[in-house]
Coordinates of C-alpha atoms in Angstrom, one line a residue:
X22 CA 0.0 2.3 11.8
X23 CA 2.5 0.2 12.9
X24 CA 1.6 0.5 16.4
X25 CA -1.7 -0.4 16.2
X26 CA -0.6 -3.7 14.5
X27 CA 2.0 -4.6 17.2
X28 CA -0.4 -4.6 19.9
X29 CA -3.1 -6.3 18.3
X30 CA -1.1 -9.3 17.1
X31 CA 1.2 -9.2 20.5
X32 CA -2.3 -9.2 22.0
X33 CA -3.3 -12.4 20.4
X34 CA 0.2 -13.9 21.2
X35 CA -0.4 -13.4 24.7
X36 CA -3.8 -15.0 24.9
X37 CA -3.0 -17.9 22.3
X38 CA -1.7 -19.9 25.0
X39 CA -5.1 -20.0 26.6
X40 CA -7.4 -20.3 23.8
X41 CA -5.5 -22.6 21.6
X42 CA -8.1 -25.3 22.0
X43 CA -10.6 -23.1 20.2
X44 CA -9.4 -22.6 16.6
X45 CA -12.5 -20.7 16.0
X46 CA -12.1 -18.2 18.9
X47 CA -8.7 -17.8 18.2
X48 CA -8.9 -16.9 14.6
X49 CA -11.9 -14.8 15.3
X50 CA -9.9 -12.9 17.9
X51 CA -7.0 -12.0 15.7
X52 CA -9.7 -11.0 12.4
X53 CA -11.0 -8.2 14.6
X54 CA -7.8 -7.3 15.5
X55 CA -6.4 -7.0 12.6
X56 CA -8.8 -7.4 9.8
X57 CA -11.0 -4.8 10.5
X58 CA -10.1 -1.5 9.2
X59 CA -9.5 1.6 12.1
X60 CA -9.8 4.5 12.4
X61 CA -6.5 6.9 12.3
X62 CA -6.3 9.6 14.9
X63 CA -7.0 12.4 13.0
X64 CA -4.7 15.3 14.7
X65 CA -1.5 12.9 14.2
X66 CA 1.2 14.2 11.8
X67 CA 3.9 12.8 10.3
X68 CA 7.3 14.0 12.0
X69 CA 9.0 15.1 9.1
X70 CA 7.5 17.9 7.3
X71 CA 7.3 16.9 4.0
X72 CA 4.9 14.2 5.0
X73 CA 2.9 16.4 7.3
X74 CA 2.5 19.3 5.1
X75 CA 2.1 16.5 2.3
X76 CA -1.2 15.4 4.9
X77 CA -2.4 18.9 5.5
X78 CA -2.3 19.8 1.9
X79 CA -4.6 16.3 0.7
X80 CA -7.0 17.2 3.9
X81 CA -7.5 20.8 2.8
X82 CA -8.4 19.5 -0.8
X83 CA -8.1 22.9 -2.5
X84 CA -9.5 22.1 -6.0
X85 CA -9.9 18.6 -5.1
X86 CA -13.1 17.1 -6.9
X87 CA -14.7 13.6 -5.3
X88 CA -14.9 10.7 -8.0
X89 CA -16.5 7.1 -7.0
X90 CA -16.5 3.4 -9.0
X91 CA -18.5 0.5 -7.8
X92 CA -15.7 -2.8 -6.6
X93 CA -16.5 -6.1 -8.3
X94 CA -18.2 -7.1 -4.9
X95 CA -20.3 -3.7 -4.8
X96 CA -18.7 -1.9 -2.8
X97 CA -18.7 2.2 -3.7
X98 CA -15.2 3.4 -3.5
X99 CA -14.4 6.8 -3.0
X100 CA -11.2 9.1 -4.5
X101 CA -9.9 12.3 -4.4
X102 CA -9.8 13.4 -7.7
X103 CA -6.9 16.9 -8.4
X104 CA -7.0 17.6 -12.4
X105 CA -3.5 19.0 -13.6
X106 CA -3.5 23.1 -13.7
X107 CA -2.9 22.3 -17.4
X108 CA -3.8 19.7 -20.2
X109 CA -1.9 16.7 -19.4
X110 CA -2.7 13.2 -19.9
X111 CA -0.6 11.7 -17.3
X112 CA -2.1 10.3 -14.2
X113 CA -0.9 9.1 -11.2
X114 CA -2.9 6.9 -9.3
X115 CA -1.5 7.1 -5.4
X116 CA -2.5 4.2 -2.9
X117 CA -1.9 4.4 0.8
X118 CA -1.2 2.0 3.7
X119 CA -3.0 0.1 6.4
X120 CA -5.3 2.1 8.7
X121 CA -5.1 5.5 6.9
X122 CA -6.4 7.4 4.1
X123 CA -5.7 9.2 1.0
X124 CA -3.9 11.7 3.1
X125 CA -0.9 9.8 3.8
X126 CA -0.1 10.0 0.1
X127 CA -0.5 13.9 0.1
X128 CA 3.3 14.4 0.0
X129 CA 3.7 11.9 -3.0
X130 CA 0.4 13.0 -4.8
X131 CA 1.2 17.0 -4.5
X132 CA 5.0 16.2 -6.3
X133 CA 2.9 14.9 -9.2
X134 CA 0.9 17.7 -9.5
X135 CA 3.0 19.8 -9.0
X136 CA 4.8 18.4 -12.3
X137 CA 1.8 18.8 -14.3
X138 CA 0.5 15.6 -13.7
X139 CA -3.6 14.5 -13.1
X140 CA -3.8 12.5 -9.5
X141 CA -6.1 10.1 -8.4
X142 CA -5.7 9.3 -4.7
X143 CA -8.5 6.7 -3.1
X144 CA -9.3 5.7 -0.3
X145 CA -8.9 1.7 0.0
X146 CA -12.1 -0.1 0.8
X147 CA -12.8 0.0 4.6
X148 CA -11.0 3.3 4.9
X149 CA -12.1 7.1 4.7
X150 CA -14.9 7.3 2.6
X151 CA -14.8 4.4 0.8
X152 CA -17.3 1.1 1.8
X153 CA -15.8 -2.1 3.2
X154 CA -15.6 -4.0 6.3
X155 CA -12.4 -5.8 6.2
X156 CA -8.6 -5.5 5.0
X157 CA -7.5 -7.5 1.9
X158 CA -3.9 -6.8 2.1
X159 CA -3.6 -6.0 -1.8
X160 CA -5.4 -9.1 -3.0
X161 CA -9.3 -7.7 -3.1
X162 CA -7.7 -4.1 -3.4
X163 CA -5.8 -4.9 -6.7
X164 CA -9.2 -5.2 -8.4
X165 CA -10.3 -1.9 -6.8
X166 CA -7.2 -0.8 -8.6
X167 CA -8.0 -2.2 -11.9
X168 CA -11.1 -0.4 -11.7
X169 CA -9.7 3.2 -10.8
X170 CA -7.0 2.7 -13.8
X171 CA -10.5 1.9 -15.8
X172 CA -12.3 5.0 -14.6
X173 CA -9.7 7.2 -15.6
X174 CA -9.2 5.5 -19.5
X175 CA -12.9 5.7 -20.0
X176 CA -12.5 9.3 -19.5
X177 CA -9.0 9.8 -20.8
X178 CA -8.1 7.1 -24.1
X179 CA -5.1 9.4 -24.5
X180 CA -3.9 8.8 -20.6
X181 CA -0.5 7.4 -19.7
X182 CA -0.6 6.1 -16.2
X183 CA 1.7 5.4 -12.8
X184 CA 0.7 3.3 -10.1
X185 CA 2.4 4.3 -6.9
X186 CA 2.0 2.8 -3.6
X187 CA 3.2 2.7 0.1
X188 CA 3.5 -0.3 2.4
X189 CA 0.1 -2.3 1.4
X190 CA -0.8 0.6 -0.8
X191 CA 2.5 -0.6 -2.5
X192 CA 1.3 -4.5 -2.3
X193 CA -1.8 -3.7 -3.8
X194 CA 0.4 -2.0 -6.9
X195 CA 2.4 -4.9 -7.2
X196 CA -0.5 -7.2 -6.8
X197 CA -2.0 -5.5 -9.6
X198 CA 0.6 -5.3 -12.1
X199 CA 0.7 -9.4 -11.6
X200 CA -2.6 -9.4 -13.4
X201 CA -3.7 -8.1 -17.0
X202 CA -3.4 -4.1 -16.9
X203 CA -4.5 -1.7 -19.8
X204 CA -1.7 -0.6 -22.2
X205 CA -2.3 2.9 -20.6
X206 CA -0.5 1.9 -17.5
X207 CA 3.5 2.6 -18.2
X208 CA 4.9 1.9 -15.4
X209 CA 5.2 1.5 -10.9
X210 CA 6.6 2.9 -7.7
X211 CA 6.3 -0.1 -4.8
X212 CA 7.6 1.7 -1.6
X213 CA 8.3 -0.7 1.0
X214 CA 5.9 -3.8 0.5
X215 CA 6.0 -6.8 1.8
X216 CA 6.4 -10.0 0.5
X217 CA 3.5 -11.8 1.5
X218 CA 1.1 -10.8 4.2
X219 CA 1.9 -14.2 5.9
X220 CA 5.6 -13.4 6.1
X221 CA 4.7 -9.9 7.2
X222 CA 2.0 -11.5 10.1
X223 CA 4.5 -13.9 11.3
X224 CA 8.0 -11.2 11.3
X225 CA 5.2 -8.7 13.4
X226 CA 4.5 -11.5 15.9
X227 CA 7.9 -12.7 16.8
X228 CA 9.6 -9.0 16.4
X229 CA 7.2 -7.7 19.4
X230 CA 7.3 -10.3 21.8
X231 CA 11.3 -10.5 21.5
X232 CA 11.2 -6.6 21.4
X233 CA 8.8 -5.9 24.5
X234 CA 9.4 -9.2 26.6
X235 CA 12.8 -11.1 25.9
X236 CA 11.4 -14.0 25.3
X237 CA 9.9 -16.5 22.8
X238 CA 6.3 -16.6 21.2
X239 CA 4.0 -18.4 23.5
X240 CA 2.3 -19.9 20.7
X241 CA 3.4 -20.8 17.1
X242 CA 3.0 -17.9 14.7
X243 CA 2.4 -20.7 11.9
X244 CA -0.9 -22.1 14.0
X245 CA -2.3 -18.2 14.9
X246 CA -2.1 -17.7 11.3
X247 CA -3.5 -20.8 10.0
X248 CA -6.5 -19.3 12.9
X249 CA -6.7 -16.4 11.0
X250 CA -6.2 -17.6 7.5
X251 CA -9.5 -20.0 8.5
X252 CA -11.3 -17.3 9.6
X253 CA -10.2 -14.9 6.6
X254 CA -12.3 -17.7 4.2
X255 CA -15.1 -17.8 6.4
X256 CA -15.9 -14.1 6.9
X257 CA -14.3 -12.8 4.2
X258 CA -14.3 -14.9 1.7
X259 CA -10.3 -14.9 0.3
X260 CA -6.9 -16.8 1.0
X261 CA -4.8 -15.1 2.9
X262 CA -1.9 -16.7 1.4
X263 CA -3.1 -15.2 -2.3
X264 CA -1.9 -11.7 -0.6
X265 CA 1.2 -12.2 -2.0
X266 CA 3.0 -9.5 -3.9
X267 CA 6.1 -11.7 -4.5
X268 CA 4.3 -14.5 -6.7
X269 CA 2.5 -11.4 -8.5
X270 CA 5.6 -9.7 -9.5
X271 CA 6.8 -13.0 -11.1
X272 CA 4.2 -12.8 -13.6
X273 CA 4.3 -8.6 -14.0
X274 CA 5.4 -7.0 -17.5
X275 CA 4.8 -3.5 -16.0
X276 CA 8.1 -1.5 -15.1
X277 CA 8.8 -1.6 -11.4
X278 CA 10.5 0.8 -9.3
X279 CA 11.2 -1.2 -5.6
X280 CA 11.9 1.7 -2.8
X281 CA 12.7 0.6 0.6
X282 CA 14.3 2.5 3.7
X283 CA 17.2 0.8 5.3
X284 CA 16.0 1.4 9.1
X285 CA 12.7 -0.1 8.2
X286 CA 12.6 -3.2 10.9
X287 CA 8.3 -3.4 10.2
X288 CA 8.4 -4.4 6.7
X289 CA 12.2 -6.0 7.0
X290 CA 14.4 -4.2 4.3
X291 CA 15.8 -7.6 2.9
X292 CA 11.6 -8.1 1.6
X293 CA 12.9 -5.6 -0.7
X294 CA 15.6 -7.6 -2.1
X295 CA 13.2 -10.8 -2.6
X296 CA 10.6 -8.9 -4.4
X297 CA 13.2 -7.1 -6.5
X298 CA 15.1 -10.6 -7.1
X299 CA 11.4 -12.0 -8.2
X300 CA 10.6 -9.6 -10.8
X301 CA 10.8 -10.9 -14.1
X302 CA 9.9 -7.1 -15.2
X303 CA 12.1 -4.1 -16.6
X304 CA 12.9 -2.8 -12.7
X305 CA 15.1 -0.8 -10.8
X306 CA 15.7 0.2 -6.7
X307 CA 16.2 2.7 -4.4
X308 CA 17.4 2.3 -0.8
X309 CA 16.6 5.1 1.3
X310 CA 19.5 5.5 3.8
X311 CA 17.9 5.6 7.9
X312 CA 14.3 5.7 6.3
X313 CA 12.0 3.8 8.6
X314 CA 8.6 2.1 7.6
X315 CA 6.8 4.1 5.0
X316 CA 9.1 7.6 5.6
X317 CA 11.0 7.0 2.9
X318 CA 9.7 10.7 0.8
X319 CA 9.8 12.3 4.0
X320 CA 13.3 11.0 4.8
X321 CA 15.0 12.2 1.8
X322 CA 13.0 13.9 -0.7
X323 CA 15.5 14.9 -3.3
X324 CA 17.1 11.0 -3.1
X325 CA 13.4 9.8 -3.8
X326 CA 12.3 11.7 -6.4
X327 CA 15.7 11.8 -8.2
X328 CA 15.5 8.1 -8.2
X329 CA 11.9 8.1 -9.9
X330 CA 13.1 10.6 -12.4
X331 CA 15.2 8.8 -13.6
X332 CA 13.3 5.4 -13.8
X333 CA 10.0 7.2 -14.7
X334 CA 11.9 9.1 -17.7
X335 CA 12.0 6.1 -20.4
X336 CA 8.4 5.6 -19.8
X337 CA 7.3 9.3 -19.1
X338 CA 9.3 11.7 -21.0
X339 CA 10.8 14.8 -19.0
X340 CA 8.5 13.8 -15.9
X341 CA 9.2 15.0 -12.7

């Protein structure tokens, strides 16, 4: 995930000086680089055993069922449904990040399932078995997530639901909590969300150029984002500035645990501080030492799940 975004944005930055005369060309170039979903290398596994084993568990799909819903804009969205081994009204919806599928949430989903939960692991729009041709960065996906919540509540009126997302999946979760959610949603866990996609894209542009070329960006990051924003408005029909979890958490009433790796240099760790401070809901946080981007659960599983269990205890007594 990290490599693909850096290379795409860096290519645009280098080209920026040459095509700056055409904002449309510039926006279309960036749209193709970062807005079009790409397929992850099927053979690549995480370096840590916890997340690698989780991905293989999700890939095998033993005992999994298929679930589908229709999005508000007419897409058919797919999810793996993993029923609890016994009777349970506890549900975890696990949302994956950019340029990946439900498989990346395998370690997290498996932990919930091993502790007696029903689990939904959706492919976000444009990825895996779900339809879609652009990335919503959590903005469109927030409504997709609400659709999955409604899928559960229609089938289980006694459902108790936790929303758990990583990276863009965490942004999706936070964006959803900024709106009205059914009473069955009891809590949320956000693992390494960005504050806004605008700030994240600016950071990736600047850091990529500095790390690889030791010089400043050849075209202002603000100009590049503005060109992309116009292209997204025209082609995808939404405003990138609205993909801003930091605005959503200020409206949220859903108890939320914020998690971030201390060595995350892709979504900068200080973003978690700002999200936490902006949140007006019941909240807690966890820093995972030495964890890079989206690797917290595999870097220190014991710390990760101890924090999750402690946080969720109030809303799901005896959970995890």
